[in-house]
């Protein structure tokens, strides 16, 4: 390896890149980065793996990270947030698309007959906690202005002094529980419309769903859900003929207003949390029909929102609490005496609220999370931990067990396919699972690239995006 004099190179990233390119095993380092597909925050692992023939004890193949140029193995971060890792989030969106599509059109262990089952696309919104700037269809906003779609005022309160920030945060924190209560009432309402008891209804029909959460500009979550009726055995069996889309739609409209959660606090009084008045329920048509709401369109719509997070409403994409003290502002000594955290100065915040580069409305919602989180009656909500999510604590995409396949099954299938491709490319014999044993040990080393490797990763993502856009515009792959 040639010794380089890089004192004249001002950029540390370029200096590191030149050192990396000059490495005698640079091709292997570049190959690792290429295989990540542009992941921005890969996980670095150290360890080894050995494949043995259990009948003879022969070592069929082995691998250790000590032979890598950087001494570690890079693997993708798998983050679903587009703001954190565009490459991994796009893969997550693709998996979500196939998961939703399989539950509508079949495939991935779901029979094609699923297309004949009653299914609807429902949107449940948050209630009002005060008037906000918006864009009505036929008139100006209440402030007298016709806002542009990109106006930063959209979603912010007309009067912040009277806006119910505590109610807004508590709604986000209880949105998951409110959905669970809604599904309970939905099963009851459906049984009533079928003229059956709840026990008898469970014997002939099953409710399956997949939902995704989306943040509105005002910082509140609402849910988009595919809701489907199956037979008692799930997707492999149709529901009875009298379980129709009309009855499912009517049951949804009756169950939504019944779902309520009461919250009591000495500091803010008693609140009753419920869904908003805007409820949209539409039947999903089969692909190839004239309807705009087809199974393909719904799957694409849900997948798009599965990779977004609270940062879509102008907030943060990383936790705000201090890691060393876990947001408590202090650590406990062995005899129980609290010791103020030196990392955050006793605030429990990794970044001080006044310094956050967010809008005033978002900052107030984060501040409200922190204030409510300090109250004993809300301790179980851990609002300080979810302040960057404006209080929302649930998963962004969830499904019922019998809706379709799982994200884990899709990842396992992709992993098996890649393993087979590597084996075939290397010319290795097909392993016998009954006589083959894989033994390995792995340790977490860290996350991220070196400055020079990050430039190579950015180039990989840029080329990948250019190819995707070229194909999308009608080019050849």
PDB file of C-alpha atoms in Angstrom, residues 137-409:
ATOM      1  CA  UNK A 137     -62.699  23.461  -0.168  1.00  0.00           C
ATOM      2  CA  UNK A 138     -64.897  26.466  -0.947  1.00  0.00           C
ATOM      3  CA  UNK A 139     -63.905  29.207   1.502  1.00  0.00           C
ATOM      4  CA  UNK A 140     -60.865  30.739   3.161  1.00  0.00           C
ATOM      5  CA  UNK A 141     -59.484  29.602   6.501  1.00  0.00           C
ATOM      6  CA  UNK A 142     -61.045  31.082   9.639  1.00  0.00           C
ATOM      7  CA  UNK A 143     -58.115  33.469   9.780  1.00  0.00           C
ATOM      8  CA  UNK A 144     -59.326  34.927   6.454  1.00  0.00           C
ATOM      9  CA  UNK A 145     -56.424  33.566   4.380  1.00  0.00           C
ATOM     10  CA  UNK A 146     -56.422  30.991   1.610  1.00  0.00           C
ATOM     11  CA  UNK A 147     -53.379  28.964   2.622  1.00  0.00           C
ATOM     12  CA  UNK A 148     -51.086  27.347   0.103  1.00  0.00           C
ATOM     13  CA  UNK A 149     -50.555  23.568   0.507  1.00  0.00           C
ATOM     14  CA  UNK A 150     -47.005  24.183   1.742  1.00  0.00           C
ATOM     15  CA  UNK A 151     -47.912  26.959   4.197  1.00  0.00           C
ATOM     16  CA  UNK A 152     -46.188  26.145   7.554  1.00  0.00           C
ATOM     17  CA  UNK A 153     -49.206  27.595   9.384  1.00  0.00           C
ATOM     18  CA  UNK A 154     -51.401  24.674   8.291  1.00  0.00           C
ATOM     19  CA  UNK A 155     -52.329  22.524  11.273  1.00  0.00           C
ATOM     20  CA  UNK A 156     -51.219  25.060  13.868  1.00  0.00           C
ATOM     21  CA  UNK A 157     -53.764  26.514  16.332  1.00  0.00           C
ATOM     22  CA  UNK A 158     -55.537  29.773  15.582  1.00  0.00           C
ATOM     23  CA  UNK A 159     -55.252  30.550  19.293  1.00  0.00           C
ATOM     24  CA  UNK A 160     -52.439  28.590  20.991  1.00  0.00           C
ATOM     25  CA  UNK A 161     -53.481  29.928  24.412  1.00  0.00           C
ATOM     26  CA  UNK A 162     -56.807  28.056  24.280  1.00  0.00           C
ATOM     27  CA  UNK A 163     -55.707  24.979  22.350  1.00  0.00           C
ATOM     28  CA  UNK A 164     -56.089  21.756  24.366  1.00  0.00           C
ATOM     29  CA  UNK A 165     -52.513  20.474  24.169  1.00  0.00           C
ATOM     30  CA  UNK A 166     -53.011  18.068  27.070  1.00  0.00           C
ATOM     31  CA  UNK A 167     -55.997  16.463  25.333  1.00  0.00           C
ATOM     32  CA  UNK A 168     -54.064  16.206  22.048  1.00  0.00           C
ATOM     33  CA  UNK A 169     -51.099  14.464  23.661  1.00  0.00           C
ATOM     34  CA  UNK A 170     -53.320  12.105  25.638  1.00  0.00           C
ATOM     35  CA  UNK A 171     -55.240  11.181  22.481  1.00  0.00           C
ATOM     36  CA  UNK A 172     -51.987  10.239  20.737  1.00  0.00           C
ATOM     37  CA  UNK A 173     -50.889   8.253  23.788  1.00  0.00           C
ATOM     38  CA  UNK A 174     -54.160   6.302  23.912  1.00  0.00           C
ATOM     39  CA  UNK A 175     -54.710   5.914  20.148  1.00  0.00           C
ATOM     40  CA  UNK A 176     -53.611   2.280  20.175  1.00  0.00           C
ATOM     41  CA  UNK A 177     -55.906   1.424  23.087  1.00  0.00           C
ATOM     42  CA  UNK A 178     -58.724   3.322  21.394  1.00  0.00           C
ATOM     43  CA  UNK A 179     -58.273   1.194  18.274  1.00  0.00           C
ATOM     44  CA  UNK A 180     -58.411  -1.994  20.369  1.00  0.00           C
ATOM     45  CA  UNK A 181     -61.623  -0.794  21.970  1.00  0.00           C
ATOM     46  CA  UNK A 182     -63.028   0.056  18.536  1.00  0.00           C
ATOM     47  CA  UNK A 183     -62.400  -3.489  17.259  1.00  0.00           C
ATOM     48  CA  UNK A 184     -64.166  -4.894  20.333  1.00  0.00           C
ATOM     49  CA  UNK A 185     -67.253  -2.786  19.662  1.00  0.00           C
ATOM     50  CA  UNK A 186     -67.035  -3.570  15.946  1.00  0.00           C
ATOM     51  CA  UNK A 187     -67.370  -7.299  16.619  1.00  0.00           C
ATOM     52  CA  UNK A 188     -70.365  -6.614  18.856  1.00  0.00           C
ATOM     53  CA  UNK A 189     -72.051  -4.338  16.318  1.00  0.00           C
ATOM     54  CA  UNK A 190     -71.423  -6.833  13.538  1.00  0.00           C
ATOM     55  CA  UNK A 191     -73.054  -9.617  15.578  1.00  0.00           C
ATOM     56  CA  UNK A 192     -76.123  -7.420  16.120  1.00  0.00           C
ATOM     57  CA  UNK A 193     -76.453  -6.775  12.377  1.00  0.00           C
ATOM     58  CA  UNK A 194     -76.089 -10.475  11.612  1.00  0.00           C
ATOM     59  CA  UNK A 195     -78.852 -11.236  14.122  1.00  0.00           C
ATOM     60  CA  UNK A 196     -76.533 -13.432  16.197  1.00  0.00           C
ATOM     61  CA  UNK A 197     -75.077 -13.510  19.663  1.00  0.00           C
ATOM     62  CA  UNK A 198     -71.400 -12.654  19.930  1.00  0.00           C
ATOM     63  CA  UNK A 199     -70.512 -16.297  20.525  1.00  0.00           C
ATOM     64  CA  UNK A 200     -72.571 -17.453  17.546  1.00  0.00           C
ATOM     65  CA  UNK A 201     -71.071 -14.724  15.350  1.00  0.00           C
ATOM     66  CA  UNK A 202     -67.534 -15.861  16.205  1.00  0.00           C
ATOM     67  CA  UNK A 203     -68.481 -19.339  15.011  1.00  0.00           C
ATOM     68  CA  UNK A 204     -69.390 -18.179  11.486  1.00  0.00           C
ATOM     69  CA  UNK A 205     -67.380 -15.009  10.792  1.00  0.00           C
ATOM     70  CA  UNK A 206     -63.957 -13.607  11.664  1.00  0.00           C
ATOM     71  CA  UNK A 207     -62.859  -9.982  11.521  1.00  0.00           C
ATOM     72  CA  UNK A 208     -59.436  -9.438   9.925  1.00  0.00           C
ATOM     73  CA  UNK A 209     -57.661  -6.117   9.488  1.00  0.00           C
ATOM     74  CA  UNK A 210     -54.407  -4.344   8.705  1.00  0.00           C
ATOM     75  CA  UNK A 211     -53.880  -0.711   9.646  1.00  0.00           C
ATOM     76  CA  UNK A 212     -51.296   2.021   9.450  1.00  0.00           C
ATOM     77  CA  UNK A 213     -50.985   5.238  11.443  1.00  0.00           C
ATOM     78  CA  UNK A 214     -50.500   8.623   9.776  1.00  0.00           C
ATOM     79  CA  UNK A 215     -49.749  11.991  11.325  1.00  0.00           C
ATOM     80  CA  UNK A 216     -51.874  14.950  10.358  1.00  0.00           C
ATOM     81  CA  UNK A 217     -50.317  18.384  10.070  1.00  0.00           C
ATOM     82  CA  UNK A 218     -51.730  19.271  13.486  1.00  0.00           C
ATOM     83  CA  UNK A 219     -49.575  16.522  15.018  1.00  0.00           C
ATOM     84  CA  UNK A 220     -52.368  14.027  15.721  1.00  0.00           C
ATOM     85  CA  UNK A 221     -52.482  10.454  14.461  1.00  0.00           C
ATOM     86  CA  UNK A 222     -55.292   8.877  12.523  1.00  0.00           C
ATOM     87  CA  UNK A 223     -55.586   5.324  11.263  1.00  0.00           C
ATOM     88  CA  UNK A 224     -56.110   3.941   7.764  1.00  0.00           C
ATOM     89  CA  UNK A 225     -57.343   0.362   7.937  1.00  0.00           C
ATOM     90  CA  UNK A 226     -58.248  -2.467   5.593  1.00  0.00           C
ATOM     91  CA  UNK A 227     -61.060  -4.367   7.328  1.00  0.00           C
ATOM     92  CA  UNK A 228     -62.184  -7.722   5.927  1.00  0.00           C
ATOM     93  CA  UNK A 229     -64.723 -10.413   6.809  1.00  0.00           C
ATOM     94  CA  UNK A 230     -63.610 -14.064   6.692  1.00  0.00           C
ATOM     95  CA  UNK A 231     -65.045 -17.394   7.661  1.00  0.00           C
ATOM     96  CA  UNK A 232     -64.257 -18.813  11.122  1.00  0.00           C
ATOM     97  CA  UNK A 233     -61.033 -20.401   9.832  1.00  0.00           C
ATOM     98  CA  UNK A 234     -59.671 -17.130   8.474  1.00  0.00           C
ATOM     99  CA  UNK A 235     -58.602 -16.223   4.943  1.00  0.00           C
ATOM    100  CA  UNK A 236     -59.024 -19.770   3.624  1.00  0.00           C
ATOM    101  CA  UNK A 237     -62.780 -19.722   4.208  1.00  0.00           C
ATOM    102  CA  UNK A 238     -65.396 -17.205   2.979  1.00  0.00           C
ATOM    103  CA  UNK A 239     -67.893 -15.666   5.386  1.00  0.00           C
ATOM    104  CA  UNK A 240     -71.589 -16.582   5.150  1.00  0.00           C
ATOM    105  CA  UNK A 241     -73.506 -14.844   2.302  1.00  0.00           C
ATOM    106  CA  UNK A 242     -75.446 -12.644   4.716  1.00  0.00           C
ATOM    107  CA  UNK A 243     -72.197 -11.062   6.018  1.00  0.00           C
ATOM    108  CA  UNK A 244     -72.096  -8.269   3.444  1.00  0.00           C
ATOM    109  CA  UNK A 245     -70.106  -5.095   2.844  1.00  0.00           C
ATOM    110  CA  UNK A 246     -73.172  -3.030   3.755  1.00  0.00           C
ATOM    111  CA  UNK A 247     -73.449  -4.672   7.168  1.00  0.00           C
ATOM    112  CA  UNK A 248     -69.718  -4.312   7.783  1.00  0.00           C
ATOM    113  CA  UNK A 249     -69.859  -0.623   6.845  1.00  0.00           C
ATOM    114  CA  UNK A 250     -72.855   0.005   9.082  1.00  0.00           C
ATOM    115  CA  UNK A 251     -71.144  -1.795  11.981  1.00  0.00           C
ATOM    116  CA  UNK A 252     -68.017   0.339  11.586  1.00  0.00           C
ATOM    117  CA  UNK A 253     -70.019   3.564  11.606  1.00  0.00           C
ATOM    118  CA  UNK A 254     -71.796   2.468  14.794  1.00  0.00           C
ATOM    119  CA  UNK A 255     -68.732   1.123  16.594  1.00  0.00           C
ATOM    120  CA  UNK A 256     -66.466   4.151  16.063  1.00  0.00           C
ATOM    121  CA  UNK A 257     -68.437   6.635  18.230  1.00  0.00           C
ATOM    122  CA  UNK A 258     -68.913   4.013  20.968  1.00  0.00           C
ATOM    123  CA  UNK A 259     -65.162   3.557  21.469  1.00  0.00           C
ATOM    124  CA  UNK A 260     -64.191   5.875  24.332  1.00  0.00           C
ATOM    125  CA  UNK A 261     -61.508   6.016  27.010  1.00  0.00           C
ATOM    126  CA  UNK A 262     -61.816   8.094  30.190  1.00  0.00           C
ATOM    127  CA  UNK A 263     -58.713   9.696  31.694  1.00  0.00           C
ATOM    128  CA  UNK A 264     -58.702  11.287  35.147  1.00  0.00           C
ATOM    129  CA  UNK A 265     -56.015  13.530  36.614  1.00  0.00           C
ATOM    130  CA  UNK A 266     -55.887  16.057  39.441  1.00  0.00           C
ATOM    131  CA  UNK A 267     -53.794  18.321  37.228  1.00  0.00           C
ATOM    132  CA  UNK A 268     -55.968  18.407  34.088  1.00  0.00           C
ATOM    133  CA  UNK A 269     -59.284  17.027  35.312  1.00  0.00           C
ATOM    134  CA  UNK A 270     -61.304  14.316  33.588  1.00  0.00           C
ATOM    135  CA  UNK A 271     -61.093  13.752  29.824  1.00  0.00           C
ATOM    136  CA  UNK A 272     -63.027  11.406  27.558  1.00  0.00           C
ATOM    137  CA  UNK A 273     -61.013  10.412  24.502  1.00  0.00           C
ATOM    138  CA  UNK A 274     -62.775   9.314  21.327  1.00  0.00           C
ATOM    139  CA  UNK A 275     -62.474   9.330  17.542  1.00  0.00           C
ATOM    140  CA  UNK A 276     -63.274  12.424  15.534  1.00  0.00           C
ATOM    141  CA  UNK A 277     -66.500  12.985  13.635  1.00  0.00           C
ATOM    142  CA  UNK A 278     -64.814  12.522  10.244  1.00  0.00           C
ATOM    143  CA  UNK A 279     -65.132   8.807   9.467  1.00  0.00           C
ATOM    144  CA  UNK A 280     -64.619   7.501   5.953  1.00  0.00           C
ATOM    145  CA  UNK A 281     -65.585   3.932   4.981  1.00  0.00           C
ATOM    146  CA  UNK A 282     -65.358   2.796   1.349  1.00  0.00           C
ATOM    147  CA  UNK A 283     -65.645  -0.575  -0.321  1.00  0.00           C
ATOM    148  CA  UNK A 284     -62.477  -1.931  -1.933  1.00  0.00           C
ATOM    149  CA  UNK A 285     -63.027  -3.068  -5.517  1.00  0.00           C
ATOM    150  CA  UNK A 286     -61.062  -5.777  -7.299  1.00  0.00           C
ATOM    151  CA  UNK A 287     -58.089  -4.792  -9.482  1.00  0.00           C
ATOM    152  CA  UNK A 288     -59.083  -4.156 -13.083  1.00  0.00           C
ATOM    153  CA  UNK A 289     -62.412  -2.506 -12.308  1.00  0.00           C
ATOM    154  CA  UNK A 290     -63.296   1.121 -12.994  1.00  0.00           C
ATOM    155  CA  UNK A 291     -63.225   2.020  -9.303  1.00  0.00           C
ATOM    156  CA  UNK A 292     -60.371   4.230  -8.059  1.00  0.00           C
ATOM    157  CA  UNK A 293     -60.177   2.333  -4.770  1.00  0.00           C
ATOM    158  CA  UNK A 294     -58.805  -1.033  -5.919  1.00  0.00           C
ATOM    159  CA  UNK A 295     -56.796  -3.534  -3.907  1.00  0.00           C
ATOM    160  CA  UNK A 296     -53.603  -2.401  -5.650  1.00  0.00           C
ATOM    161  CA  UNK A 297     -54.289   1.279  -4.936  1.00  0.00           C
ATOM    162  CA  UNK A 298     -55.051   0.597  -1.269  1.00  0.00           C
ATOM    163  CA  UNK A 299     -51.876  -1.480  -0.823  1.00  0.00           C
ATOM    164  CA  UNK A 300     -49.750   1.273  -2.374  1.00  0.00           C
ATOM    165  CA  UNK A 301     -51.469   3.928  -0.246  1.00  0.00           C
ATOM    166  CA  UNK A 302     -50.891   2.050   3.007  1.00  0.00           C
ATOM    167  CA  UNK A 303     -47.275   1.217   2.119  1.00  0.00           C
ATOM    168  CA  UNK A 304     -46.533   4.896   1.484  1.00  0.00           C
ATOM    169  CA  UNK A 305     -47.555   5.888   5.002  1.00  0.00           C
ATOM    170  CA  UNK A 306     -45.869   2.896   6.654  1.00  0.00           C
ATOM    171  CA  UNK A 307     -42.432   4.515   6.193  1.00  0.00           C
ATOM    172  CA  UNK A 308     -43.411   7.918   7.548  1.00  0.00           C
ATOM    173  CA  UNK A 309     -43.221   8.954  11.174  1.00  0.00           C
ATOM    174  CA  UNK A 310     -43.957  11.972  13.314  1.00  0.00           C
ATOM    175  CA  UNK A 311     -41.310  13.997  11.458  1.00  0.00           C
ATOM    176  CA  UNK A 312     -43.854  14.273   8.622  1.00  0.00           C
ATOM    177  CA  UNK A 313     -45.689  16.746  10.869  1.00  0.00           C
ATOM    178  CA  UNK A 314     -42.530  18.744  11.513  1.00  0.00           C
ATOM    179  CA  UNK A 315     -41.260  17.079  14.665  1.00  0.00           C
ATOM    180  CA  UNK A 316     -38.253  14.858  15.415  1.00  0.00           C
ATOM    181  CA  UNK A 317     -37.279  11.405  14.169  1.00  0.00           C
ATOM    182  CA  UNK A 318     -35.134  10.538  17.208  1.00  0.00           C
ATOM    183  CA  UNK A 319     -35.902  10.127  20.880  1.00  0.00           C
ATOM    184  CA  UNK A 320     -35.417  13.252  22.979  1.00  0.00           C
ATOM    185  CA  UNK A 321     -34.754  11.714  26.386  1.00  0.00           C
ATOM    186  CA  UNK A 322     -31.244  11.429  27.819  1.00  0.00           C
ATOM    187  CA  UNK A 323     -29.935   7.880  27.413  1.00  0.00           C
ATOM    188  CA  UNK A 324     -27.607   7.730  30.465  1.00  0.00           C
ATOM    189  CA  UNK A 325     -30.392   8.626  32.922  1.00  0.00           C
ATOM    190  CA  UNK A 326     -33.276   7.313  30.767  1.00  0.00           C
ATOM    191  CA  UNK A 327     -35.006  10.708  30.886  1.00  0.00           C
ATOM    192  CA  UNK A 328     -35.238  10.806  34.677  1.00  0.00           C
ATOM    193  CA  UNK A 329     -32.652  13.547  35.158  1.00  0.00           C
ATOM    194  CA  UNK A 330     -30.794  11.527  37.778  1.00  0.00           C
ATOM    195  CA  UNK A 331     -29.335   8.113  38.465  1.00  0.00           C
ATOM    196  CA  UNK A 332     -29.689   6.205  41.717  1.00  0.00           C
ATOM    197  CA  UNK A 333     -26.632   5.380  43.810  1.00  0.00           C
ATOM    198  CA  UNK A 334     -26.433   1.891  45.395  1.00  0.00           C
ATOM    199  CA  UNK A 335     -27.966   3.164  48.655  1.00  0.00           C
ATOM    200  CA  UNK A 336     -30.837   4.861  46.795  1.00  0.00           C
ATOM    201  CA  UNK A 337     -29.653   8.465  46.765  1.00  0.00           C
ATOM    202  CA  UNK A 338     -30.405  10.232  43.445  1.00  0.00           C
ATOM    203  CA  UNK A 339     -27.389  11.685  41.658  1.00  0.00           C
ATOM    204  CA  UNK A 340     -28.094  14.434  39.085  1.00  0.00           C
ATOM    205  CA  UNK A 341     -27.203  13.316  35.573  1.00  0.00           C
ATOM    206  CA  UNK A 342     -24.145  15.149  34.244  1.00  0.00           C
ATOM    207  CA  UNK A 343     -24.989  14.344  30.621  1.00  0.00           C
ATOM    208  CA  UNK A 344     -28.248  16.343  30.583  1.00  0.00           C
ATOM    209  CA  UNK A 345     -27.735  18.628  33.584  1.00  0.00           C
ATOM    210  CA  UNK A 346     -30.669  17.051  35.405  1.00  0.00           C
ATOM    211  CA  UNK A 347     -33.268  17.913  32.720  1.00  0.00           C
ATOM    212  CA  UNK A 348     -33.620  14.358  31.365  1.00  0.00           C
ATOM    213  CA  UNK A 349     -33.437  15.787  27.833  1.00  0.00           C
ATOM    214  CA  UNK A 350     -30.687  14.992  25.361  1.00  0.00           C
ATOM    215  CA  UNK A 351     -31.472  18.316  23.659  1.00  0.00           C
ATOM    216  CA  UNK A 352     -33.020  21.298  25.384  1.00  0.00           C
ATOM    217  CA  UNK A 353     -36.536  22.155  24.165  1.00  0.00           C
ATOM    218  CA  UNK A 354     -35.762  25.820  23.296  1.00  0.00           C
ATOM    219  CA  UNK A 355     -32.970  24.645  20.998  1.00  0.00           C
ATOM    220  CA  UNK A 356     -35.076  22.257  18.950  1.00  0.00           C
ATOM    221  CA  UNK A 357     -35.446  23.291  15.309  1.00  0.00           C
ATOM    222  CA  UNK A 358     -39.206  22.722  15.247  1.00  0.00           C
ATOM    223  CA  UNK A 359     -42.308  24.904  14.950  1.00  0.00           C
ATOM    224  CA  UNK A 360     -43.830  26.494  18.032  1.00  0.00           C
ATOM    225  CA  UNK A 361     -46.851  24.175  17.911  1.00  0.00           C
ATOM    226  CA  UNK A 362     -44.692  21.060  17.806  1.00  0.00           C
ATOM    227  CA  UNK A 363     -42.452  22.337  20.593  1.00  0.00           C
ATOM    228  CA  UNK A 364     -45.491  22.926  22.794  1.00  0.00           C
ATOM    229  CA  UNK A 365     -46.741  19.381  22.168  1.00  0.00           C
ATOM    230  CA  UNK A 366     -43.307  18.007  23.113  1.00  0.00           C
ATOM    231  CA  UNK A 367     -43.262  20.209  26.222  1.00  0.00           C
ATOM    232  CA  UNK A 368     -46.737  18.949  27.155  1.00  0.00           C
ATOM    233  CA  UNK A 369     -45.523  15.350  26.819  1.00  0.00           C
ATOM    234  CA  UNK A 370     -42.711  16.132  29.216  1.00  0.00           C
ATOM    235  CA  UNK A 371     -44.965  17.885  31.718  1.00  0.00           C
ATOM    236  CA  UNK A 372     -47.654  15.186  31.699  1.00  0.00           C
ATOM    237  CA  UNK A 373     -45.011  12.471  31.857  1.00  0.00           C
ATOM    238  CA  UNK A 374     -43.832  13.831  35.207  1.00  0.00           C
ATOM    239  CA  UNK A 375     -47.268  13.287  36.775  1.00  0.00           C
ATOM    240  CA  UNK A 376     -47.664  10.033  38.765  1.00  0.00           C
ATOM    241  CA  UNK A 377     -51.035   9.210  37.144  1.00  0.00           C
ATOM    242  CA  UNK A 378     -49.400   9.174  33.683  1.00  0.00           C
ATOM    243  CA  UNK A 379     -46.155   7.442  34.649  1.00  0.00           C
ATOM    244  CA  UNK A 380     -47.168   4.219  32.869  1.00  0.00           C
ATOM    245  CA  UNK A 381     -47.525   6.108  29.580  1.00  0.00           C
ATOM    246  CA  UNK A 382     -43.798   7.045  29.596  1.00  0.00           C
ATOM    247  CA  UNK A 383     -44.592  10.221  27.707  1.00  0.00           C
ATOM    248  CA  UNK A 384     -41.034  11.525  28.140  1.00  0.00           C
ATOM    249  CA  UNK A 385     -39.840   8.520  26.130  1.00  0.00           C
ATOM    250  CA  UNK A 386     -42.322   9.218  23.313  1.00  0.00           C
ATOM    251  CA  UNK A 387     -42.157  13.018  23.332  1.00  0.00           C
ATOM    252  CA  UNK A 388     -40.515  13.027  19.885  1.00  0.00           C
ATOM    253  CA  UNK A 389     -43.580  11.115  18.634  1.00  0.00           C
ATOM    254  CA  UNK A 390     -45.870  13.704  20.229  1.00  0.00           C
ATOM    255  CA  UNK A 391     -47.072  11.052  22.672  1.00  0.00           C
ATOM    256  CA  UNK A 392     -47.977   8.282  20.205  1.00  0.00           C
ATOM    257  CA  UNK A 393     -46.658   5.000  21.598  1.00  0.00           C
ATOM    258  CA  UNK A 394     -48.030   2.402  19.201  1.00  0.00           C
ATOM    259  CA  UNK A 395     -46.676   0.620  16.145  1.00  0.00           C
ATOM    260  CA  UNK A 396     -47.163   2.407  12.846  1.00  0.00           C
ATOM    261  CA  UNK A 397     -48.406  -0.678  11.044  1.00  0.00           C
ATOM    262  CA  UNK A 398     -50.200  -3.628  12.637  1.00  0.00           C
ATOM    263  CA  UNK A 399     -52.496  -6.412  11.504  1.00  0.00           C
ATOM    264  CA  UNK A 400     -54.678  -9.147  12.906  1.00  0.00           C
ATOM    265  CA  UNK A 401     -53.190 -12.625  12.967  1.00  0.00           C
ATOM    266  CA  UNK A 402     -55.234 -14.092  10.130  1.00  0.00           C
ATOM    267  CA  UNK A 403     -55.091 -11.125   7.728  1.00  0.00           C
ATOM    268  CA  UNK A 404     -52.195 -12.388   5.598  1.00  0.00           C
ATOM    269  CA  UNK A 405     -48.517 -13.247   5.878  1.00  0.00           C
ATOM    270  CA  UNK A 406     -46.123 -11.461   8.245  1.00  0.00           C
ATOM    271  CA  UNK A 407     -43.198  -9.120   7.696  1.00  0.00           C
ATOM    272  CA  UNK A 408     -40.989 -11.713   9.374  1.00  0.00           C
ATOM    273  CA  UNK A 409     -42.051 -14.388   6.890  1.00  0.00           C
TER     274      UNK A 409
END
